Amino acid sequence: MAGSVNKVILVGNLGRDPEVRRMTSGEPIVNLSVATSESWRDKASGERKEKTEWHRVVIFNENLAKVAEQYLRKGSKIYLEGQLATRKWTDKDGQEKYSTEVVLNRFRGELVLLDGRGEGAGGGQSFGGGSSYGGGQGRVSGGSDAPASFDRGELDDEIPF
Amino acid sequence: MAGSVNKVILVGNLGRDPEVRRMTSGEPIVNLSVATSESWRDKASGERKEKTEWHRVVIFNENLAKVAEQYLRKGSKIYLEGQLATRKWTDKDGQEKYSTEVVLNRFRGELVLLDGRGEGAGGGQSFGGGSSYGGGQGRVSGGSDAPASFDRGELDDEIPF
Amino acid sequence: MAGSVNKVILVGNLGRDPEVRRMTSGEPIVNLSVATSESWRDKASGERKEKTEWHRVVIFNENLAKVAEQYLRKGSKIYLEGQLATRKWTDKDGQEKYSTEVVLNRFRGELVLLDGRGEGAGGGQSFGGGSSYGGGQGRVSGGSDAPASFDRGELDDEIPF
Amino acid sequence: MAGSVNKVILVGNLGRDPEVRRMTSGEPIVNLSVATSESWRDKASGERKEKTEWHRVVIFNENLAKVAEQYLRKGSKIYLEGQLATRKWTDKDGQEKYSTEVVLNRFRGELVLLDGRGEGAGGGQSFGGGSSYGGGQGRVSGGSDAPASFDRGELDDEIPF
DNA sequence: TTTT
DNA sequence: TTTT
């Protein structure tokens, strides 16, 4: 096809800790549940309303998976870029189901930590300590070496430009 | 919630003509089926592979609905921005289903025609000629008044900035 | 021209308080100075390097101007969307200069507060009577509620969709 | 700094052929001049107005540079992603000048051909024929396919996901 | 179901 | 299930 673009940009919070698994080949699969919400005042009633949308995010990228595993926790606020993918699956009753996910894979995807303050993370836990994240677009944060942003690129890399 | 962002950006082609309906209140509901695809050469086999993703796009915005109805056709190439929304519904067998859609509503959404060459459109059909689209961000195209881009703003409006 | 898109997305921090002025017509002009930075480890030297980019952001949109004036301070972290515009000006020595800015105007632009914790803001200062961040992608606000996210749309509006 | 994002998305047309140079190290420097425009009808006068913005785009990425050199021509319509960078330089009169550019470098940047119909390209000129760039959002390649989309990744690569 |  |  003449060129196409499939891009999702989310800024939201994790509803729970990342779920990290590995394929038998060793490839990572990290599932994130990300909430975005909007609120508005209803014109008729004058009430404030709020609607939260939950996004299934799947990370297949090795570097981003490591980052998610190490630095993301329930409550973490993140910026992420991925692409939409809908997959078909069959539930236990033989029903065909579809699930649409935001995928960050080897080729596409970006993850930026907007705080390091999910449960368990950021607080007592030490980022850095010889750690060396921060490559690529890495925006490292904090007194330590805790990364605040990553992309799929190699970590510990050369000058960006 | 402290601020969040829920944004989808697609550049792709319509797999079929837009489906246009109206709610009893008169509000428009336009369904688009948009394809994006990627191709790559498989390292192992050396074969070219291609994967097409189909996106359900729903337009609730009056102005964008009009534009879609008038100018989009099967095959049309568009740039669009919307937000992800997943809704639950029950099929005829009483099964719960979820559908994730890219929504362009009153508040959010943008539509840019990247060609005017879908079936039926652009060819013999005249754009413009008294038409007056092009407002808001309108990028009008062609010799005539055919719009190539719109947003949810009022059409025929003042200077953008 | 057949449709075009001109979009900038920044997540960064304000280097100083917003500068707010008004045209004689009453139209607002708010200038923001927004920093984005990236860090990486230099492959050759092994040193960590960091580069900060400063962005000139100009808000011509009444609602966003109010939000910026009320809620943004030096240090505030924001997500924003605008468009690139380069303008020519002549300095005091008669030299022609160009300045490229990220513009949020009546038609385009979005502003999301990612924290309310810039200097002066958020701390002792009270947002809205007891309330009530209105956040989310809240096109929001109202009487006294501090919004956390806005777009150019009317505030206090109906249900988004 | 806690994570930041610096992203520009443009859909526009090249005002002239790409200018391709190489650093002594062999690194590519490709300059593009990309136009985006908006038109609108002035409320007061009823006249149609149009404003074109010209963007300086610089590609430091080897793969994207090749693609630009081979497939882009004056008039080509593209989707691109890059980041804002402002650099200082001194003109021949010793005056300090600033230039803001949209940069696609080793780490960041994407380029999608929305048509292959710039001057010289697409028309008589053959894409493919031994060429090996690939279409789609192809990070890609392919026997004889004219490319429609690339990112900074390696070409001829494995399955995306 | 599109497009190349 | 998050966040405010």
XYZ file of C-alpha atoms (C1' of nucleotides) in Angstrom:
652
model
C 0.000 0.000 0.000
C 1.108 3.440 -0.581
C 2.347 4.505 2.796
C 0.201 4.253 5.831
C 0.511 5.270 9.468
C -0.883 3.481 12.508
C -0.047 5.346 15.677
C -1.488 5.627 19.179
C -0.344 8.181 21.735
C -1.451 7.767 25.321
C -0.736 9.672 28.509
C -2.285 7.848 31.435
C -1.785 5.807 34.558
C -1.278 2.114 35.132
C -4.217 0.447 36.786
C -2.051 -2.371 38.031
C 1.526 -3.598 37.992
C 2.862 -4.726 34.617
C 2.415 -8.417 33.823
C 5.632 -9.797 32.455
C 5.953 -13.095 30.629
C 8.422 -14.577 28.186
C 7.845 -16.715 25.139
C 9.733 -19.970 24.991
C 12.094 -18.207 22.636
C 12.801 -15.712 25.360
C 10.928 -12.863 23.740
C 9.185 -10.682 26.306
C 5.479 -10.038 26.517
C 4.527 -7.299 28.904
C 0.905 -6.363 29.432
C -0.017 -2.949 30.751
C -3.440 -1.674 31.659
C -3.481 2.064 31.088
C -6.260 4.430 32.067
C -7.059 7.691 30.383
C -9.999 9.740 31.483
C -11.876 12.826 30.583
C -14.240 14.854 32.653
C -16.651 17.573 31.691
C -19.567 19.400 33.136
C -22.851 18.306 31.676
C -24.590 21.305 30.222
C -28.110 20.182 31.052
C -27.662 18.901 34.563
C -24.671 20.953 35.525
C -23.119 17.829 36.991
C -19.559 16.887 36.573
C -19.125 13.678 34.678
C -16.113 11.519 34.144
C -15.379 8.683 31.795
C -12.348 6.460 32.058
C -11.061 4.448 29.164
C -8.894 1.400 29.785
C -6.263 0.493 27.204
C -4.591 -2.876 26.773
C -0.957 -2.249 25.978
C 1.426 -5.016 24.950
C 5.188 -4.630 24.822
C 7.179 -7.069 22.694
C 10.289 -4.920 22.672
C 13.117 -6.226 24.798
C 14.405 -2.897 26.037
C 11.026 -1.425 26.739
C 10.001 -4.632 28.476
C 12.938 -4.336 30.843
C 12.093 -0.758 31.578
C 8.455 -1.579 32.187
C 9.391 -4.423 34.475
C 11.853 -2.378 36.471
C 10.247 1.011 36.665
C 6.526 0.792 36.121
C 4.086 0.055 38.899
C 0.396 0.400 39.549
C -0.258 4.106 39.496
C 2.720 5.063 37.328
C 2.030 7.846 34.894
C 3.417 7.277 31.423
C 3.508 8.643 27.905
C 3.548 5.902 25.324
C 3.414 5.447 21.594
C 2.410 2.250 19.904
C 0.256 0.925 17.141
C -3.206 -0.562 17.014
C -3.529 -4.270 16.439
C -6.645 -6.366 16.724
C -6.287 -10.056 17.274
C -8.850 -12.816 17.228
C -8.975 -15.469 19.856
C -11.331 -18.161 21.007
C -12.550 -18.217 24.568
C -13.079 -21.342 26.662
C -16.631 -21.683 25.311
C -15.420 -21.672 21.760
C -16.624 -18.148 21.185
C -14.652 -16.002 18.802
C -13.484 -12.833 20.425
C -11.508 -9.854 19.234
C -9.137 -7.828 21.299
C -7.664 -4.532 20.198
C -4.341 -3.688 21.736
C -1.753 -0.956 21.602
C 1.428 -2.724 20.569
C 5.025 -1.636 21.153
C 7.233 -3.983 19.211
C 10.768 -4.222 17.988
C 10.154 -1.629 15.340
C 7.772 0.787 16.896
C 6.948 2.115 20.254
C 8.078 4.590 22.818
C 7.734 4.789 26.551
C 8.313 7.835 28.727
C 7.984 7.808 32.504
C 6.236 10.929 33.655
C 6.871 10.158 37.270
C 8.704 7.497 39.153
C 6.056 7.281 41.743
C 4.111 4.118 41.230
C 3.745 1.806 44.200
C 7.034 0.416 45.209
C 8.950 2.294 42.578
C 10.754 5.503 43.000
C 10.513 5.557 46.713
C 12.926 3.416 48.562
C 13.891 1.491 45.509
C 17.120 2.537 43.981
C 17.315 3.418 40.360
C 20.678 3.557 38.842
C 23.525 2.375 40.916
C 25.702 1.660 38.002
C 22.658 1.306 35.955
C 23.028 2.707 32.637
C 19.705 3.265 31.099
C 19.127 6.450 29.369
C 20.199 5.615 25.926
C 18.405 6.444 22.823
C 16.194 9.220 23.756
C 16.748 8.384 27.336
C 15.744 11.104 29.622
C 17.246 9.988 32.791
C 15.765 11.356 35.900
C 16.372 11.770 39.541
C 19.532 11.857 41.538
C 20.248 8.374 40.466
C 20.349 6.864 37.086
C 16.677 6.125 36.856
C 15.468 6.511 33.344
C 12.410 8.484 32.596
C 12.148 7.758 28.962
C 13.169 5.162 26.486
C 12.605 4.075 23.036
C 13.146 0.857 21.245
C 16.706 1.795 20.350
C 19.756 0.326 21.914
C 20.493 1.633 25.342
C 23.847 3.140 26.162
C 24.277 4.426 22.723
C 26.028 7.170 20.897
C 25.060 10.733 20.570
C 21.592 11.113 19.043
C 22.567 13.905 16.697
C -7.254 12.345 36.875
C -4.321 14.504 36.399
C -4.268 15.104 32.706
C -4.357 12.295 30.253
C -4.159 11.964 26.491
C -5.914 9.441 24.269
C -5.000 9.947 20.642
C -4.911 7.851 17.501
C -3.339 8.972 14.237
C -4.022 6.971 11.114
C -3.034 7.369 7.489
C -4.777 4.772 5.414
C -7.396 3.921 2.814
C -11.092 3.286 3.079
C -12.043 -0.293 2.416
C -15.561 0.692 1.523
C -17.804 3.721 1.221
C -18.675 5.479 4.480
C -21.844 4.256 6.209
C -23.882 7.239 7.276
C -26.736 7.102 9.758
C -28.446 9.606 12.015
C -29.708 9.211 15.553
C -33.320 10.163 16.145
C -31.955 13.401 17.557
C -30.343 14.052 14.229
C -26.820 13.455 15.404
C -24.720 11.799 12.740
C -22.999 8.451 13.046
C -20.566 7.708 10.268
C -18.675 4.452 10.171
C -15.434 4.179 8.269
C -13.346 1.102 7.679
C -9.742 2.179 7.344
C -6.836 -0.027 6.336
C -3.246 0.486 7.309
C -0.627 -1.990 6.287
C 2.993 -2.763 6.737
C 5.215 -4.974 4.731
C 8.631 -6.368 5.471
C 10.947 -9.071 4.285
C 11.129 -12.031 6.589
C 14.703 -12.566 7.606
C 14.507 -16.314 7.750
C 12.559 -17.079 4.606
C 13.472 -14.018 2.621
C 9.848 -13.720 1.636
C 7.961 -10.503 1.514
C 5.193 -10.388 4.037
C 2.406 -7.947 4.471
C -0.044 -7.402 7.241
C -3.084 -5.178 6.969
C -4.826 -3.817 9.981
C -8.460 -2.741 9.725
C -9.660 0.092 11.921
C -13.231 0.870 12.854
C -13.638 4.623 12.811
C -16.776 6.375 14.040
C -17.552 10.021 13.406
C -20.079 11.740 15.685
C -19.037 15.224 14.638
C -21.506 17.018 12.415
C -19.032 18.811 10.196
C -16.729 15.877 9.774
C -19.716 13.654 9.081
C -20.753 15.909 6.226
C -17.292 15.884 4.807
C -17.043 12.125 5.064
C -20.380 11.698 3.387
C -19.596 14.051 0.560
C -15.969 13.426 -0.173
C -14.921 10.007 1.067
C -15.337 6.876 -0.964
C -13.997 3.370 -1.031
C -10.328 3.729 -1.738
C -9.984 7.279 -0.438
C -6.738 7.954 1.339
C -7.067 9.943 4.555
C -5.199 11.224 7.571
C -7.310 11.165 10.682
C -7.033 11.798 14.364
C -9.411 10.429 16.932
C -9.482 8.727 20.280
C -9.767 5.136 21.359
C -13.039 3.986 22.858
C -14.072 0.442 23.647
C -17.721 -0.342 23.954
C -19.485 -3.433 25.123
C -22.411 -4.901 23.266
C -24.375 -8.091 23.225
C -24.685 -10.088 20.058
C -27.786 -11.913 18.910
C -26.786 -14.994 20.895
C -26.524 -13.010 24.074
C -22.750 -13.094 23.998
C -20.923 -10.081 25.397
C -18.633 -8.554 22.876
C -16.267 -5.630 22.946
C -15.496 -3.368 20.076
C -12.663 -0.866 20.063
C -13.176 2.105 17.810
C -11.403 5.273 16.811
C -13.852 8.031 17.664
C -14.063 11.537 16.211
C -16.589 13.460 18.248
C -17.684 16.985 18.855
C -14.598 17.739 20.843
C -11.883 15.766 19.208
C -10.999 14.559 15.824
C -9.497 15.651 12.579
C -9.864 14.489 9.025
C -7.598 15.304 6.109
C -8.190 14.083 2.584
C -4.940 13.010 1.037
C -6.490 12.533 -2.335
C -9.827 13.170 -3.846
C -9.716 10.037 -5.839
C -11.986 7.535 -4.249
C -14.592 5.894 -6.452
C -17.057 8.407 -7.664
C -15.367 11.270 -5.983
C -12.887 13.586 -7.533
C -13.381 12.342 -10.993
C -16.339 13.741 -12.784
C -17.908 14.998 -9.648
C -17.437 18.653 -9.046
C -16.193 19.920 -5.747
C -16.732 23.477 -4.969
C -18.815 25.571 -7.243
C -20.463 27.485 -4.518
C -19.347 25.034 -2.012
C -17.879 26.671 0.924
C -16.013 24.146 2.870
C -12.537 24.879 3.820
C -13.025 26.650 7.046
C -11.413 25.925 10.273
C -8.194 24.321 9.333
C -9.619 23.699 5.967
C -7.076 22.876 3.434
C -9.021 23.309 0.344
C -7.790 21.609 -2.671
C -8.026 21.584 -6.367
C -9.092 24.267 -8.729
C -12.482 24.142 -7.238
C -13.569 24.494 -3.703
C -13.114 20.887 -2.776
C -11.843 20.614 0.733
C -8.969 18.403 1.516
C -8.951 18.784 5.216
C -11.268 19.690 8.010
C -11.538 19.661 11.689
C -14.422 19.796 14.052
C -14.450 23.607 14.007
C -17.008 25.667 12.298
C -16.606 25.799 8.592
C -16.318 29.112 6.827
C -14.654 30.691 9.732
C -12.299 33.486 10.489
C -8.622 33.568 10.187
C -6.950 30.762 12.140
C -4.249 32.934 13.637
C -3.065 22.217 -1.428
C -4.427 18.801 -0.973
C -4.608 18.270 2.773
C -1.686 18.896 4.982
C -0.890 18.456 8.656
C 1.297 20.641 10.836
C 1.482 19.304 14.354
C 3.870 19.531 17.272
C 3.587 17.420 20.414
C 5.689 18.353 23.412
C 5.968 16.968 26.909
C 8.241 19.178 28.933
C 8.629 21.680 31.727
C 8.247 25.429 31.822
C 11.509 27.260 32.252
C 9.751 30.296 33.648
C 6.304 31.580 34.498
C 4.022 32.225 31.523
C 4.143 35.745 30.078
C 0.630 36.978 29.519
C -0.269 39.964 27.377
C -3.379 41.113 25.556
C -3.775 42.723 22.161
C -5.718 45.983 22.067
C -8.615 43.911 20.809
C -8.439 41.881 23.956
C -7.046 38.793 22.338
C -4.602 36.990 24.589
C -0.974 36.298 23.817
C 0.696 33.939 26.215
C 4.325 32.999 25.807
C 5.671 29.810 27.294
C 9.221 28.602 27.352
C 9.186 24.822 27.372
C 12.182 22.562 27.844
C 12.521 19.062 26.514
C 15.706 17.141 27.030
C 17.311 13.924 26.126
C 20.238 12.196 27.684
C 22.343 9.342 26.489
C 25.625 7.713 27.268
C 28.291 8.509 24.744
C 29.620 5.302 23.288
C 33.167 6.505 22.845
C 33.745 8.321 26.094
C 31.264 6.452 28.203
C 30.135 9.791 29.600
C 26.558 10.661 30.138
C 25.477 13.579 28.001
C 22.366 15.672 28.044
C 20.916 18.143 25.597
C 18.039 20.431 26.383
C 15.939 22.010 23.707
C 13.955 25.156 24.463
C 10.682 25.714 22.645
C 8.886 29.020 22.214
C 5.192 28.374 22.623
C 2.546 31.005 21.926
C -1.088 30.688 22.959
C -3.662 32.827 21.155
C -6.598 30.784 22.378
C -8.699 32.463 25.028
C -9.501 29.388 27.069
C -6.039 27.958 26.954
C -4.624 31.370 27.790
C -6.708 31.494 30.952
C -5.606 28.055 31.952
C -1.980 28.880 31.323
C -2.249 32.058 33.324
C -3.963 30.414 36.247
C -2.334 27.038 36.496
C 1.061 27.084 34.851
C 4.197 28.152 36.633
C 7.915 27.797 36.254
C 8.576 24.112 36.576
C 5.115 22.945 35.539
C 5.141 19.807 33.460
C 2.784 19.873 30.506
C 1.708 17.989 27.438
C 0.862 20.312 24.584
C -0.112 20.192 20.952
C 0.282 23.074 18.585
C 1.517 23.895 15.142
C 4.754 25.267 13.773
C 4.799 28.844 12.580
C 7.832 30.871 11.599
C 7.592 34.630 11.650
C 9.951 37.255 10.437
C 10.795 40.279 12.493
C 13.332 43.056 12.447
C 15.527 43.642 15.441
C 16.587 47.038 16.765
C 19.562 47.087 14.417
C 17.387 46.543 11.423
C 18.467 42.952 11.063
C 15.920 40.513 9.744
C 15.328 37.651 12.100
C 13.144 34.589 12.031
C 11.522 32.977 14.975
C 9.872 29.587 14.875
C 7.154 29.059 17.413
C 4.700 26.400 18.463
C 1.320 28.068 18.155
C -1.936 27.169 19.921
C -4.691 29.221 18.367
C -8.413 29.354 18.181
C -8.530 26.365 15.916
C -5.744 24.189 17.087
C -3.967 23.373 20.238
C -4.263 21.337 23.335
C -2.832 21.693 26.802
C -2.681 19.053 29.503
C -1.252 19.637 32.948
C 0.820 16.692 34.003
C 1.270 18.039 37.469
C 0.144 21.070 39.351
C 3.396 21.427 41.065
C 5.279 24.272 39.511
C 6.620 27.024 41.782
C 3.826 28.826 43.476
C 1.189 26.629 42.016
C -0.244 23.623 43.631
C 1.526 24.164 46.847
C -0.062 26.704 49.099
C -2.219 28.063 46.362
C -5.687 26.710 46.261
C -7.236 25.522 43.056
C -10.921 25.688 43.097
C -12.936 25.709 46.271
C -12.405 22.377 47.640
C -12.450 20.827 44.573
C -11.571 19.182 42.328
C -9.310 18.892 39.628
C -11.299 18.465 36.609
C -8.906 16.861 34.719
C -8.732 14.159 32.513
C -8.860 15.346 29.086
C -11.305 17.459 30.805
C -12.524 20.079 28.596
C -13.566 21.140 31.758
C -13.443 23.673 34.362
C -16.165 25.657 35.671
C -16.885 27.864 38.465
C -13.865 27.194 40.419
C -12.478 23.913 39.400
C -8.929 23.692 38.479
C -8.681 21.904 35.231
C -5.938 19.508 34.498
C -6.474 19.320 30.837
C -8.082 21.442 28.222
C -8.429 21.952 24.615
C -9.566 24.861 22.588
C -13.210 23.911 22.957
C -15.662 25.627 25.148
C -15.258 24.858 28.783
C -18.194 23.600 30.831
C -19.662 21.818 27.957
C -21.837 18.880 27.220
C -20.924 15.302 27.137
C -18.053 14.634 24.759
C -19.671 11.627 23.157
C 14.676 15.687 33.569
C 11.789 13.420 34.116
C 10.713 12.223 30.705
C 9.998 14.597 27.914
C 8.718 14.334 24.358
C 9.691 16.436 21.366
C 7.776 15.402 18.286
C 6.726 17.000 15.025
C 4.290 15.429 12.590
C 3.984 16.917 9.130
C 1.977 15.986 6.083
C 2.970 18.214 3.218
C 4.694 18.578 -0.114
C 8.297 19.181 -1.055
C 8.921 22.612 -2.471
C 12.038 21.441 -4.237
C 14.156 18.368 -4.746
C 16.008 17.105 -1.665
C 19.504 18.491 -1.142
C 21.845 15.666 -0.293
C 25.287 16.104 1.197
C 27.672 13.937 3.203
C 29.893 14.797 6.115
C 33.549 13.861 5.775
C 32.724 10.922 7.992
C 30.222 9.824 5.414
C 27.180 10.663 7.470
C 24.343 11.943 5.324
C 22.722 15.341 5.604
C 19.559 15.709 3.580
C 17.649 18.960 3.550
C 13.985 19.017 2.668
C 11.743 22.007 2.283
C 8.227 20.950 3.179
C 5.100 23.058 2.749
C 1.963 22.756 4.797
C -0.906 25.083 4.208
C -4.260 25.969 5.560
C -7.044 27.870 3.952
C -10.156 29.348 5.410
C -12.827 31.804 4.476
C -12.476 35.113 6.224
C -15.623 35.843 8.138
C -15.545 39.582 7.656
C -14.613 39.821 4.015
C -15.931 36.492 2.881
C -12.711 36.004 0.968
C -10.866 32.784 0.863
C -7.442 33.062 2.400
C -4.540 30.705 2.403
C -1.355 30.563 4.401
C 1.551 28.302 3.613
C 4.158 27.398 6.158
C 7.570 26.203 5.046
C 9.438 23.722 7.200
C 13.149 23.015 7.144
C 13.615 19.295 7.545
C 17.022 17.681 8.054
C 17.664 13.963 7.786
C 20.777 12.539 9.437
C 19.548 8.980 9.292
C 21.300 6.822 6.744
C 18.316 4.779 5.654
C 15.931 7.668 5.486
C 18.533 9.679 3.625
C 18.746 7.013 0.963
C 15.014 6.893 0.636
C 14.767 10.659 0.398
C 17.470 10.762 -2.231
C 15.947 8.034 -4.340
C 12.250 8.621 -4.061
C 11.524 12.199 -3.081
C 11.230 14.985 -5.582
C 9.831 18.450 -5.779
C 6.116 18.030 -5.322
C 6.286 14.725 -3.453
C 3.714 14.402 -0.723
C 5.023 12.925 2.511
C 4.147 12.138 6.101
C 7.085 12.642 8.388
C 7.919 12.571 12.044
C 10.905 14.269 13.558
C 11.915 16.471 16.437
C 12.433 20.169 16.825
C 15.962 21.451 17.102
C 17.099 25.046 17.006
C 20.665 25.793 16.109
C 22.625 28.990 16.229
C 24.818 30.072 13.409
C 26.637 33.190 12.311
C 26.005 34.679 8.935
C 28.596 36.240 6.668
C 28.122 39.607 8.369
C 28.817 38.141 11.755
C 25.205 38.294 12.760
C 23.919 35.573 15.058
C 21.031 33.717 13.593
C 18.855 30.885 14.786
C 17.322 28.248 12.651
C 14.686 25.830 13.837
C 14.578 22.549 12.028
C 12.671 19.299 12.086
C 15.325 16.661 12.582
C 15.188 12.968 11.688
C 18.222 11.305 13.154
C 19.537 7.891 13.958
C 17.181 7.527 16.860
C 14.077 9.275 15.777
C 12.193 9.987 12.657
C 9.840 8.441 10.235
C 9.114 9.046 6.593
C 6.111 7.861 4.629
C 5.597 8.507 0.935
C 2.021 9.408 0.283
C 2.494 9.369 -3.430
C 5.277 8.643 -5.794
C 4.346 11.465 -8.025
C 6.811 14.266 -7.541
C 8.538 15.659 -10.619
C 10.709 13.086 -12.194
C 9.660 10.421 -9.785
C 6.888 7.982 -10.270
C 6.161 9.084 -13.719
C 8.614 7.852 -16.248
C 11.096 6.871 -13.606
C 10.954 3.312 -12.578
C 10.744 2.317 -8.970
C 11.779 -1.138 -8.296
C 13.567 -2.965 -11.013
C 16.143 -4.348 -8.733
C 15.384 -1.761 -6.234
C 14.668 -3.295 -3.003
C 12.827 -0.868 -0.946
C 9.510 -2.029 0.251
C 6.176 -0.526 0.578
C 3.719 -0.277 3.275
C 4.992 1.139 6.448
C 7.576 -1.129 5.269
C 10.668 -1.230 7.207
C 10.892 -3.162 4.473
C 12.018 -3.804 1.140
C 11.161 -5.988 -1.666
C 12.195 -7.168 -4.991
C 10.857 -4.416 -7.039
C 8.502 -2.402 -4.984
C 8.677 1.314 -4.801
C 8.725 2.210 -1.159
C 5.947 4.047 0.419
C 7.143 4.206 3.941
C 10.211 3.765 6.059
C 11.526 4.416 9.447
C 14.962 4.613 10.846
C 15.128 0.863 11.363
C 17.122 -1.493 9.306
C 15.600 -2.331 5.997
C 15.131 -5.936 4.999
C 14.342 -6.986 8.461
C 12.365 -9.561 10.310
C 8.748 -9.661 11.101
C 7.570 -6.569 12.971
C 5.520 -8.498 15.494
C -12.955 -4.398 2.480
C -8.367 -0.541 0.870
C -3.807 0.391 -1.159
C 0.997 -0.954 -3.464
C -7.765 -1.488 37.881
C -5.300 4.232 37.700
C -5.372 9.234 38.613
C -7.590 13.983 40.462
